[in-house]
Amino acid sequence: MSFRVMMSLKRANLLLTKLSERWICLFFLVGELVRQRKNAKVRIKVEIKPFEVPEQEMSAKGVLEHTLKEILVVLKPISNDWLARYQVIDELRGVVGSLECLKGRSATVEPFGSFLTNLFTRRGDLDISIEINNGLLVPSSGKLQKLIVLRDLMRTMRERGGWDKFQFVPSARIPVLKVESNIRNITCDISVDNLRGQMKCKIVRWISEIDPRFRDLILLVIQHSVHSWKFPHYFAPYLNYIYIFSQTCQPPIFPPLEDIFPGNVSDYLTAVFLVFRSRIGLIAGLRTDAERQIAEICAENIFRFTSDRQRAVNQSSLSELYTSFFAKFSDMRSWASEFKISPHTGQWESRRRDSTWLRETSEIHIEDPLARTENSAGGVKIGQLIRISKAFESTRDSLMSANLNPSSILETLVQQHTLQLVKPRHTTSGKHNQPTQPHAADTYSQVQSQWRNMIFQRLLYGSTKQELNVPTSHGQDSKCEDHDLRDNTCYEELRMK
């Protein structure tokens, strides 16, 4: 091969190499441009979609899901609601500390009920127990002593002022003093030595942390019950309705309560029972020992349930669960006389298996899952059953309607004052504002975390000196006022942010 031919081949090879390098660079450049363009499109979609969703493009299920979340934004308490209740508790502590009948005795003011379980709404009441001889396993106060304390408390509260609408109920199984505080008109139900009630609420609080949908369902069903049934705020029946529903839906959200806490709270809080059980390892003696034992049992079982990777996880949306709840309980008249609701076993049980249930006159009987031997969580008479069943049937039909729209949902599910607060969130242009409440949501998260830590601090170490520093949602210069609740919450400001 001649020298000239060799040089020609070398030039051709060099030219091909340069061309290939340019093509490779061009290929990667084009690929990068395409990738950036795709990412730009994705970013545009992400930025536009949350702001507005045309109503005509939303399915009936989407409309219901959106509206339920709008309702929850209005129902869920924010920082001012927590602060107001702590102010009421502090004020009541001052009154209790001045009672003549409790001089020389150790007494504490302990909140429980929906407040302790974090299942209360902005308008929810406040359950309070005055614990005498705090530290003993079971307080020694008899019913007469409780009546004396409540009467002295009522007299002192009237003298000091700041409280209205007194209603003393001495004939109840647990005597109660109902009173309204001048702090945002919060209604208080005050009892004495209601340690069992406090412990039950703590267990419910721990269980509700398993799935946040449980709390949402409770708030929505209570709102519906007050609107449709016209019943007072009886907390236990609603709680057990939704708990048994959460256990029997497929797949179940919660396990049977016997898998969380197999015993009776009353037994664990009875000194005789603790002394008897001390031989097999149960700590006997003080109240904190029993509470720690219950907490350890619940914590271990809840962790076992939530960490089980083999269990099927319920992925239903809030609207699907809400509709299924009314569908399941709408035919309660057909089975109420034959079965009782048992959250302890997670199923409906025949009332004929136990003669004690046959003597009950209630059409629906709900077993107390944490005090089964007491046979008293809540009963529903025939007149109430008919009203509840009709309300459930009507709501079920409304929620399954093909012509579902936000206005019809709100009129079916919420009270008038809640309706007025939710309606402004729907614009007249046929579009929905997203149910976002950033500052209130952040505040709630902080409050929830601090409150949970305070509960466990109180539970494990017996400290009553823990104070909760609740952050506020608004600055001092805020001019917006929620006249209905007499606080400084600005709903419009929260919605626009």
Short mmCIF file of C-alpha atoms in Angstrom, two decimals:
data_model
loop_
_atom_site.label_atom_id
_atom_site.label_comp_id
_atom_site.label_asym_id
_atom_site.label_seq_id
_atom_site.Cartn_x
_atom_site.Cartn_y
_atom_site.Cartn_z
CA MET A 1 0.00 0.00 0.00
CA SER A 2 1.40 3.37 -1.03
CA PHE A 3 2.18 6.19 1.34
CA ARG A 4 -0.55 8.38 -0.23
CA VAL A 5 -3.22 5.74 0.37
CA MET A 6 -2.17 5.29 3.97
CA MET A 7 -2.42 9.02 4.64
CA SER A 8 -5.87 9.15 3.05
CA LEU A 9 -7.10 6.35 5.29
CA LYS A 10 -5.65 8.06 8.34
CA ARG A 11 -7.39 11.36 7.48
CA ALA A 12 -10.68 9.53 6.91
CA ASN A 13 -10.39 7.73 10.27
CA LEU A 14 -9.64 11.00 12.06
CA LEU A 15 -12.61 12.68 10.37
CA LEU A 16 -14.94 9.85 11.37
CA THR A 17 -13.69 10.03 14.95
CA LYS A 18 -14.40 13.76 15.16
CA LEU A 19 -17.82 13.33 13.57
CA SER A 20 -18.72 10.52 15.96
CA GLU A 21 -17.68 12.63 18.94
CA ARG A 22 -19.83 15.49 17.70
CA TRP A 23 -22.78 13.18 17.13
CA ILE A 24 -22.40 11.71 20.60
CA CYS A 25 -22.27 15.19 22.15
CA LEU A 26 -25.26 16.26 20.09
CA PHE A 27 -27.15 13.11 21.12
CA PHE A 28 -26.58 13.75 24.83
CA LEU A 29 -27.41 17.44 24.39
CA VAL A 30 -30.73 16.62 22.72
CA GLY A 31 -31.47 14.01 25.40
CA GLU A 32 -30.79 16.54 28.15
CA LEU A 33 -33.05 19.11 26.49
CA VAL A 34 -35.86 16.56 26.20
CA ARG A 35 -35.46 15.54 29.84
CA GLN A 36 -35.51 19.16 31.03
CA ARG A 37 -38.60 19.84 28.96
CA LYS A 38 -40.40 16.86 30.47
CA ASN A 39 -39.45 17.97 33.98
CA ALA A 40 -40.67 21.47 33.20
CA LYS A 41 -44.03 20.05 32.17
CA VAL A 42 -44.23 18.02 35.36
CA ARG A 43 -43.45 21.09 37.44
CA ILE A 44 -46.13 23.08 35.69
CA LYS A 45 -48.70 20.38 36.42
CA VAL A 46 -47.69 20.15 40.06
CA GLU A 47 -47.94 23.91 40.50
CA ILE A 48 -51.32 24.31 38.83
CA LYS A 49 -53.25 21.27 40.04
CA PRO A 50 -53.50 22.02 43.81
CA PHE A 51 -54.94 25.50 43.37
CA GLU A 52 -58.23 24.77 41.68
CA VAL A 53 -60.21 21.79 40.48
CA PRO A 54 -63.22 22.46 38.25
CA GLU A 55 -66.35 21.10 39.88
CA GLN A 56 -67.68 19.55 36.67
CA GLU A 57 -64.52 17.43 36.34
CA MET A 58 -64.74 15.98 39.84
CA SER A 59 -66.43 12.64 40.37
CA ALA A 60 -69.06 12.18 43.08
CA LYS A 61 -66.46 10.41 45.21
CA GLY A 62 -64.02 13.28 44.71
CA VAL A 63 -66.65 15.86 45.66
CA LEU A 64 -67.45 13.97 48.88
CA GLU A 65 -63.79 13.49 49.81
CA HIS A 66 -63.07 17.18 49.22
CA THR A 67 -66.12 18.36 51.18
CA LEU A 68 -65.39 16.09 54.16
CA LYS A 69 -61.91 17.56 54.42
CA GLU A 70 -63.42 21.05 54.24
CA ILE A 71 -65.68 20.16 57.17
CA LEU A 72 -62.76 18.78 59.19
CA VAL A 73 -60.81 22.02 58.77
CA VAL A 74 -63.64 23.83 60.55
CA LEU A 75 -64.24 21.12 63.20
CA LYS A 76 -60.68 20.40 64.31
CA PRO A 77 -59.42 22.51 67.21
CA ILE A 78 -56.61 25.00 66.72
CA SER A 79 -54.26 26.69 69.16
CA ASN A 80 -56.86 29.05 70.66
CA ASP A 81 -59.13 26.10 71.47
CA TRP A 82 -56.36 24.31 73.33
CA LEU A 83 -55.35 27.47 75.16
CA ALA A 84 -58.91 28.20 76.25
CA ARG A 85 -59.34 24.73 77.73
CA TYR A 86 -56.07 24.94 79.62
CA GLN A 87 -57.19 28.29 80.99
CA VAL A 88 -60.43 26.68 82.20
CA ILE A 89 -58.47 23.84 83.83
CA ASP A 90 -56.10 26.28 85.56
CA GLU A 91 -59.01 28.38 86.80
CA LEU A 92 -60.73 25.28 88.17
CA ARG A 93 -57.52 24.24 89.93
CA GLY A 94 -57.59 27.53 91.77
CA VAL A 95 -61.17 26.94 92.88
CA VAL A 96 -60.49 23.35 94.02
CA GLY A 97 -57.46 24.51 95.99
CA SER A 98 -59.68 26.82 98.05
CA LEU A 99 -62.38 24.27 98.95
CA GLU A 100 -63.00 23.94 102.69
CA CYS A 101 -63.91 20.26 102.44
CA LEU A 102 -60.53 19.41 100.88
CA LYS A 103 -58.26 21.29 103.28
CA GLY A 104 -55.36 19.12 104.35
CA ARG A 105 -55.99 16.62 101.55
CA SER A 106 -54.16 16.20 98.28
CA ALA A 107 -56.44 16.89 95.30
CA THR A 108 -55.66 17.35 91.61
CA VAL A 109 -57.72 18.43 88.60
CA GLU A 110 -57.41 15.91 85.75
CA PRO A 111 -58.98 16.35 82.27
CA PHE A 112 -60.30 13.29 80.44
CA GLY A 113 -63.05 12.44 77.93
CA SER A 114 -62.85 13.74 74.37
CA PHE A 115 -60.20 16.30 75.37
CA LEU A 116 -57.78 13.67 76.66
CA THR A 117 -58.42 11.38 73.68
CA ASN A 118 -57.98 14.32 71.26
CA LEU A 119 -61.38 13.54 69.74
CA PHE A 120 -63.03 16.88 70.54
CA THR A 121 -64.25 19.58 68.20
CA ARG A 122 -63.94 23.35 68.57
CA ARG A 123 -67.30 23.39 70.32
CA GLY A 124 -66.66 20.24 72.36
CA ASP A 125 -67.19 20.17 76.11
CA LEU A 126 -64.54 19.45 78.74
CA ASP A 127 -64.66 16.45 81.11
CA ILE A 128 -62.78 16.97 84.37
CA SER A 129 -62.18 14.71 87.35
CA ILE A 130 -61.16 15.97 90.78
CA GLU A 131 -58.84 13.29 92.13
CA ILE A 132 -58.63 13.11 95.92
CA ASN A 133 -55.71 11.35 97.64
CA ASN A 134 -53.82 11.34 94.36
CA GLY A 135 -51.30 8.51 94.31
CA LEU A 136 -53.53 5.87 95.85
CA LEU A 137 -54.56 3.14 93.48
CA VAL A 138 -58.29 3.55 93.94
CA PRO A 139 -59.45 6.73 95.71
CA SER A 140 -61.37 5.97 98.89
CA SER A 141 -64.09 8.58 98.40
CA GLY A 142 -67.60 7.18 98.62
CA LYS A 143 -70.62 8.66 96.87
CA LEU A 144 -71.50 10.82 99.88
CA GLN A 145 -68.02 12.33 99.92
CA LYS A 146 -68.25 13.02 96.19
CA LEU A 147 -71.58 14.83 96.66
CA ILE A 148 -70.09 16.96 99.45
CA VAL A 149 -67.14 17.96 97.26
CA LEU A 150 -69.34 18.84 94.27
CA ARG A 151 -71.77 20.89 96.37
CA ASP A 152 -68.91 22.79 98.00
CA LEU A 153 -67.37 23.31 94.56
CA MET A 154 -70.63 24.69 93.14
CA ARG A 155 -71.03 27.11 96.06
CA THR A 156 -67.44 28.35 95.75
CA MET A 157 -67.67 28.78 91.98
CA ARG A 158 -70.80 30.90 92.36
CA GLU A 159 -69.11 33.09 94.96
CA ARG A 160 -65.96 33.63 92.90
CA GLY A 161 -67.78 34.22 89.61
CA GLY A 162 -66.72 33.33 86.09
CA TRP A 163 -69.09 30.34 85.88
CA ASP A 164 -72.72 30.06 84.78
CA LYS A 165 -75.53 27.58 84.04
CA PHE A 166 -74.97 25.27 87.00
CA GLN A 167 -76.63 21.86 86.81
CA PHE A 168 -75.99 19.38 89.63
CA VAL A 169 -76.84 15.72 88.88
CA PRO A 170 -76.47 13.87 92.23
CA SER A 171 -78.55 10.81 91.27
CA ALA A 172 -76.27 9.66 88.44
CA ARG A 173 -74.13 6.55 88.89
CA ILE A 174 -71.19 8.95 88.93
CA PRO A 175 -72.42 12.32 90.32
CA VAL A 176 -71.70 15.18 87.94
CA LEU A 177 -71.68 18.97 88.15
CA LYS A 178 -72.35 20.58 84.77
CA VAL A 179 -71.25 24.18 84.47
CA GLU A 180 -70.35 26.67 81.76
CA SER A 181 -67.16 28.71 81.94
CA ASN A 182 -67.13 32.34 80.88
CA ILE A 183 -63.98 31.52 78.90
CA ARG A 184 -65.52 31.07 75.43
CA ASN A 185 -68.59 29.45 77.03
CA ILE A 186 -66.92 26.04 77.36
CA THR A 187 -69.21 23.51 79.04
CA CYS A 188 -67.57 21.41 81.77
CA ASP A 189 -68.72 18.08 83.23
CA ILE A 190 -67.02 17.77 86.61
CA SER A 191 -66.88 14.52 88.58
CA VAL A 192 -64.86 13.24 91.54
CA ASP A 193 -62.40 10.33 91.58
CA ASN A 194 -63.15 9.17 88.03
CA LEU A 195 -59.84 7.37 87.62
CA ARG A 196 -61.36 4.58 85.54
CA GLY A 197 -62.69 7.10 83.05
CA GLN A 198 -59.27 8.72 82.77
CA MET A 199 -57.52 5.41 82.16
CA LYS A 200 -60.02 4.35 79.49
CA CYS A 201 -59.48 7.64 77.67
CA LYS A 202 -55.73 7.18 77.71
CA ILE A 203 -56.09 3.75 76.10
CA VAL A 204 -58.41 5.16 73.44
CA ARG A 205 -55.88 7.93 72.77
CA TRP A 206 -53.10 5.41 72.19
CA ILE A 207 -55.27 3.29 69.92
CA SER A 208 -56.41 6.30 67.87
CA GLU A 209 -52.77 7.01 67.02
CA ILE A 210 -52.72 3.80 64.94
CA ASP A 211 -54.69 5.41 62.11
CA PRO A 212 -55.61 9.14 61.77
CA ARG A 213 -58.78 8.26 59.84
CA PHE A 214 -60.32 7.05 63.11
CA ARG A 215 -60.24 10.57 64.57
CA ASP A 216 -61.64 12.06 61.37
CA LEU A 217 -64.53 9.58 61.35
CA ILE A 218 -65.32 10.31 65.00
CA LEU A 219 -65.49 14.06 64.42
CA LEU A 220 -67.64 13.70 61.29
CA VAL A 221 -70.08 11.20 62.82
CA ILE A 222 -70.53 13.29 65.98
CA GLN A 223 -71.26 16.34 63.82
CA HIS A 224 -73.78 14.33 61.81
CA SER A 225 -75.42 12.92 64.94
CA VAL A 226 -76.00 16.34 66.48
CA HIS A 227 -77.35 17.62 63.16
CA SER A 228 -79.56 14.64 62.22
CA TRP A 229 -80.41 12.84 65.46
CA LYS A 230 -80.72 15.97 67.62
CA PHE A 231 -79.06 14.04 70.45
CA PRO A 232 -76.71 15.41 73.12
CA HIS A 233 -73.00 14.73 72.87
CA TYR A 234 -72.90 11.21 74.32
CA PHE A 235 -69.33 10.28 73.53
CA ALA A 236 -69.14 6.54 74.30
CA PRO A 237 -71.75 5.26 71.78
CA TYR A 238 -70.19 7.12 68.84
CA LEU A 239 -66.76 5.89 69.82
CA ASN A 240 -67.87 2.26 69.95
CA TYR A 241 -69.90 2.49 66.72
CA ILE A 242 -66.85 3.60 64.79
CA TYR A 243 -64.48 1.30 66.64
CA ILE A 244 -66.52 -1.81 65.78
CA PHE A 245 -66.84 -0.52 62.21
CA SER A 246 -63.05 -0.11 62.00
CA GLN A 247 -62.64 -3.68 63.25
CA THR A 248 -65.12 -5.27 60.83
CA CYS A 249 -64.32 -3.44 57.58
CA GLN A 250 -62.17 -5.32 55.08
CA PRO A 251 -59.30 -5.33 55.67
CA PRO A 252 -59.74 -4.21 59.29
CA ILE A 253 -58.17 -0.96 60.44
CA PHE A 254 -57.97 -1.97 64.11
CA PRO A 255 -57.58 -5.34 65.80
CA PRO A 256 -60.06 -6.57 68.43
CA LEU A 257 -59.48 -4.59 71.60
CA GLU A 258 -58.63 -7.80 73.44
CA ASP A 259 -55.47 -7.88 71.30
CA ILE A 260 -54.51 -4.42 72.62
CA PHE A 261 -55.62 -4.69 76.25
CA PRO A 262 -57.02 -8.10 77.22
CA GLY A 263 -58.22 -7.24 80.72
CA ASN A 264 -60.66 -4.90 82.45
CA VAL A 265 -59.43 -1.47 83.48
CA SER A 266 -61.45 -1.74 86.69
CA ASP A 267 -59.60 -4.90 87.66
CA TYR A 268 -56.19 -3.36 87.10
CA LEU A 269 -57.15 -0.37 89.22
CA THR A 270 -58.41 -2.43 92.16
CA ALA A 271 -55.94 -2.91 94.96
CA VAL A 272 -57.30 -6.35 95.91
CA PHE A 273 -56.84 -7.57 92.35
CA LEU A 274 -53.31 -6.17 92.20
CA VAL A 275 -52.29 -7.84 95.43
CA PHE A 276 -53.73 -11.11 94.13
CA ARG A 277 -51.88 -10.74 90.83
CA SER A 278 -48.61 -9.62 92.43
CA ARG A 279 -47.53 -13.23 92.73
CA ILE A 280 -47.35 -13.50 88.93
CA GLY A 281 -45.44 -10.32 88.33
CA LEU A 282 -48.01 -7.49 88.34
CA ILE A 283 -46.80 -4.52 90.34
CA ALA A 284 -49.02 -3.71 93.30
CA GLY A 285 -49.35 -0.53 95.30
CA LEU A 286 -49.65 2.90 93.78
CA ARG A 287 -51.76 4.34 90.99
CA THR A 288 -48.69 5.06 88.87
CA ASP A 289 -47.66 1.40 89.06
CA ALA A 290 -50.99 0.26 87.66
CA GLU A 291 -50.97 2.94 84.96
CA ARG A 292 -47.44 1.99 83.94
CA GLN A 293 -48.44 -1.66 83.72
CA ILE A 294 -51.43 -0.83 81.50
CA ALA A 295 -49.32 1.47 79.33
CA GLU A 296 -46.66 -1.20 78.82
CA ILE A 297 -49.23 -3.81 77.82
CA CYS A 298 -50.90 -1.47 75.32
CA ALA A 299 -47.63 -0.17 73.88
CA GLU A 300 -46.27 -3.66 73.29
CA ASN A 301 -49.46 -4.90 71.60
CA ILE A 302 -49.92 -1.78 69.47
CA PHE A 303 -46.33 -2.05 68.27
CA ARG A 304 -46.85 -5.72 67.44
CA PHE A 305 -49.93 -4.85 65.37
CA THR A 306 -48.47 -1.89 63.48
CA SER A 307 -45.15 -3.61 62.75
CA ASP A 308 -46.75 -6.75 61.33
CA ARG A 309 -45.74 -6.67 57.67
CA GLN A 310 -47.95 -9.64 56.85
CA ARG A 311 -51.23 -7.93 57.70
CA ALA A 312 -53.34 -6.38 54.95
CA VAL A 313 -53.51 -2.59 55.22
CA ASN A 314 -56.81 -0.83 54.59
CA GLN A 315 -56.24 1.74 51.82
CA SER A 316 -59.79 3.11 51.65
CA SER A 317 -60.21 6.86 51.41
CA LEU A 318 -61.99 8.83 54.11
CA SER A 319 -65.09 9.25 51.91
CA GLU A 320 -65.24 5.50 51.22
CA LEU A 321 -65.05 4.68 54.92
CA TYR A 322 -67.61 7.34 55.79
CA THR A 323 -70.12 6.05 53.23
CA SER A 324 -69.50 2.43 54.26
CA PHE A 325 -70.15 3.32 57.90
CA PHE A 326 -73.66 4.59 57.18
CA ALA A 327 -74.35 1.68 54.82
CA LYS A 328 -73.38 -0.85 57.51
CA PHE A 329 -75.42 0.70 60.32
CA SER A 330 -78.46 1.77 58.28
CA ASP A 331 -80.14 -1.63 58.81
CA MET A 332 -79.46 -1.81 62.55
CA ARG A 333 -83.16 -2.30 63.31
CA SER A 334 -82.95 -5.77 61.75
CA TRP A 335 -80.28 -7.06 64.14
CA ALA A 336 -80.43 -4.80 67.21
CA SER A 337 -82.59 -7.12 69.33
CA GLU A 338 -80.45 -10.19 68.60
CA PHE A 339 -76.90 -8.89 68.83
CA LYS A 340 -74.78 -6.63 70.97
CA ILE A 341 -71.82 -4.59 69.79
CA SER A 342 -68.58 -5.94 71.24
CA PRO A 343 -65.45 -3.93 70.38
CA HIS A 344 -63.58 -6.20 72.79
CA THR A 345 -63.86 -9.17 70.42
CA GLY A 346 -64.27 -7.04 67.29
CA GLN A 347 -67.63 -8.44 66.23
CA TRP A 348 -71.37 -8.54 66.83
CA GLU A 349 -72.16 -11.13 69.51
CA SER A 350 -75.44 -12.86 70.26
CA ARG A 351 -77.20 -11.49 73.33
CA ARG A 352 -78.57 -14.98 74.04
CA ARG A 353 -75.13 -16.29 74.99
CA ASP A 354 -75.20 -14.33 78.24
CA SER A 355 -78.33 -14.07 80.37
CA THR A 356 -77.26 -10.65 81.67
CA TRP A 357 -77.84 -9.14 78.23
CA LEU A 358 -81.33 -10.63 77.94
CA ARG A 359 -82.50 -8.53 80.89
CA GLU A 360 -81.43 -5.31 79.18
CA THR A 361 -84.31 -3.18 77.93
CA SER A 362 -82.23 -1.30 75.38
CA GLU A 363 -82.85 -2.10 71.73
CA ILE A 364 -79.14 -1.72 71.01
CA HIS A 365 -76.59 -2.63 73.63
CA ILE A 366 -72.97 -1.56 73.33
CA GLU A 367 -70.55 -3.44 75.52
CA ASP A 368 -67.95 -1.37 77.33
CA PRO A 369 -64.75 -2.88 75.90
CA LEU A 370 -62.62 -1.79 78.86
CA ALA A 371 -65.06 -2.71 81.64
CA ARG A 372 -66.96 -5.72 80.32
CA THR A 373 -68.14 -6.84 83.75
CA GLU A 374 -69.98 -3.54 84.29
CA ASN A 375 -72.20 -4.07 81.20
CA SER A 376 -72.54 -0.36 80.60
CA ALA A 377 -71.09 1.52 77.68
CA GLY A 378 -74.35 2.75 76.25
CA GLY A 379 -77.79 1.63 75.26
CA VAL A 380 -80.32 2.91 72.74
CA LYS A 381 -84.07 2.77 73.36
CA ILE A 382 -86.61 1.91 70.67
CA GLY A 383 -87.61 5.51 69.98
CA GLN A 384 -84.01 6.60 69.60
CA LEU A 385 -83.26 3.53 67.48
CA ILE A 386 -85.96 4.44 64.96
CA ARG A 387 -84.68 8.01 64.66
CA ILE A 388 -81.06 6.91 64.31
CA SER A 389 -81.89 4.22 61.77
CA LYS A 390 -83.94 6.61 59.63
CA ALA A 391 -81.17 9.22 59.76
CA PHE A 392 -78.60 6.62 58.73
CA GLU A 393 -80.74 5.38 55.85
CA SER A 394 -81.37 8.91 54.59
CA THR A 395 -77.68 9.81 54.82
CA ARG A 396 -76.64 6.60 53.08
CA ASP A 397 -78.99 7.32 50.18
CA SER A 398 -77.76 10.91 49.93
CA LEU A 399 -74.10 9.92 49.89
CA MET A 400 -74.69 7.31 47.20
CA SER A 401 -76.63 9.70 44.97
CA ALA A 402 -75.27 10.32 41.48
CA ASN A 403 -76.12 14.03 41.79
CA LEU A 404 -73.84 14.63 44.75
CA ASN A 405 -72.65 18.22 45.16
CA PRO A 406 -71.02 20.19 47.99
CA SER A 407 -74.21 22.04 48.96
CA SER A 408 -76.28 18.88 49.35
CA ILE A 409 -73.49 17.19 51.32
CA LEU A 410 -73.18 20.08 53.75
CA GLU A 411 -76.92 20.34 54.30
CA THR A 412 -77.04 16.61 55.07
CA LEU A 413 -74.03 16.32 57.36
CA VAL A 414 -73.45 19.49 59.38
CA GLN A 415 -75.19 21.96 61.66
CA GLN A 416 -76.19 25.41 60.51
CA HIS A 417 -73.31 27.27 62.18
CA THR A 418 -70.79 24.81 60.70
CA LEU A 419 -72.49 25.16 57.32
CA GLN A 420 -71.96 28.92 57.42
CA LEU A 421 -68.24 28.47 58.14
CA VAL A 422 -67.67 25.84 55.44
CA LYS A 423 -69.71 27.45 52.65
CA PRO A 424 -67.44 30.49 52.12
CA ARG A 425 -64.66 28.05 51.24
CA HIS A 426 -66.50 27.20 47.99
CA THR A 427 -66.15 29.99 45.44
CA THR A 428 -69.04 31.05 43.25
CA SER A 429 -66.98 30.50 40.11
CA GLY A 430 -67.66 26.77 40.16
CA LYS A 431 -64.23 25.96 41.58
CA HIS A 432 -63.06 24.71 44.96
CA ASN A 433 -60.39 26.11 47.19
CA GLN A 434 -58.22 23.36 48.54
CA PRO A 435 -58.89 22.55 52.22
CA THR A 436 -55.57 23.83 53.43
CA GLN A 437 -54.99 25.50 56.76
CA PRO A 438 -51.21 25.68 56.98
CA HIS A 439 -50.76 27.60 60.19
CA ALA A 440 -53.49 25.75 62.04
CA ALA A 441 -52.19 22.41 60.78
CA ASP A 442 -48.66 23.21 61.94
CA THR A 443 -50.01 24.39 65.27
CA TYR A 444 -52.07 21.25 65.73
CA SER A 445 -49.06 19.06 64.97
CA GLN A 446 -46.97 20.88 67.57
CA VAL A 447 -49.75 20.81 70.15
CA GLN A 448 -50.41 17.12 69.53
CA SER A 449 -46.74 16.24 69.98
CA GLN A 450 -46.39 18.29 73.17
CA TRP A 451 -49.67 17.00 74.57
CA ARG A 452 -48.68 13.38 73.89
CA ASN A 453 -45.34 13.92 75.62
CA MET A 454 -47.09 15.52 78.57
CA ILE A 455 -49.47 12.56 78.89
CA PHE A 456 -46.65 10.04 78.96
CA GLN A 457 -44.66 12.26 81.33
CA ARG A 458 -47.66 12.32 83.66
CA LEU A 459 -48.32 8.63 83.14
CA LEU A 460 -44.81 7.34 83.71
CA TYR A 461 -43.49 9.78 86.29
CA GLY A 462 -46.60 11.08 88.01
CA SER A 463 -45.68 14.70 87.32
CA THR A 464 -48.53 17.18 87.61
CA LYS A 465 -46.30 20.21 87.04
CA GLN A 466 -45.98 19.85 83.27
CA GLU A 467 -47.25 22.89 81.44
CA LEU A 468 -48.02 23.02 77.74
CA ASN A 469 -46.69 25.99 75.79
CA VAL A 470 -49.21 26.19 72.96
CA PRO A 471 -48.11 28.22 69.92
CA THR A 472 -50.57 30.71 68.52
CA SER A 473 -51.75 30.97 64.94
CA HIS A 474 -52.07 34.76 64.77
CA GLY A 475 -50.00 37.73 65.70
CA GLN A 476 -51.14 40.39 68.12
CA ASP A 477 -51.96 42.75 65.27
CA SER A 478 -54.59 40.44 63.78
CA LYS A 479 -57.84 42.35 63.23
CA CYS A 480 -59.92 39.41 62.04
CA GLU A 481 -62.31 38.01 64.64
CA ASP A 482 -64.40 34.87 64.81
CA HIS A 483 -67.45 36.38 66.53
CA ASP A 484 -69.21 33.03 66.77
CA LEU A 485 -66.57 31.47 69.01
CA ARG A 486 -65.43 34.73 70.63
CA ASP A 487 -61.75 34.23 69.83
CA ASN A 488 -59.22 35.76 67.46
CA THR A 489 -59.29 32.99 64.88
CA CYS A 490 -59.43 34.37 61.35
CA TYR A 491 -60.81 31.68 59.07
CA GLU A 492 -60.62 33.83 55.95
CA GLU A 493 -56.97 34.63 56.59
CA LEU A 494 -56.16 30.96 57.11
CA ARG A 495 -57.94 29.96 53.91
CA MET A 496 -56.24 32.55 51.74
CA LYS A 497 -52.71 31.60 52.82
#
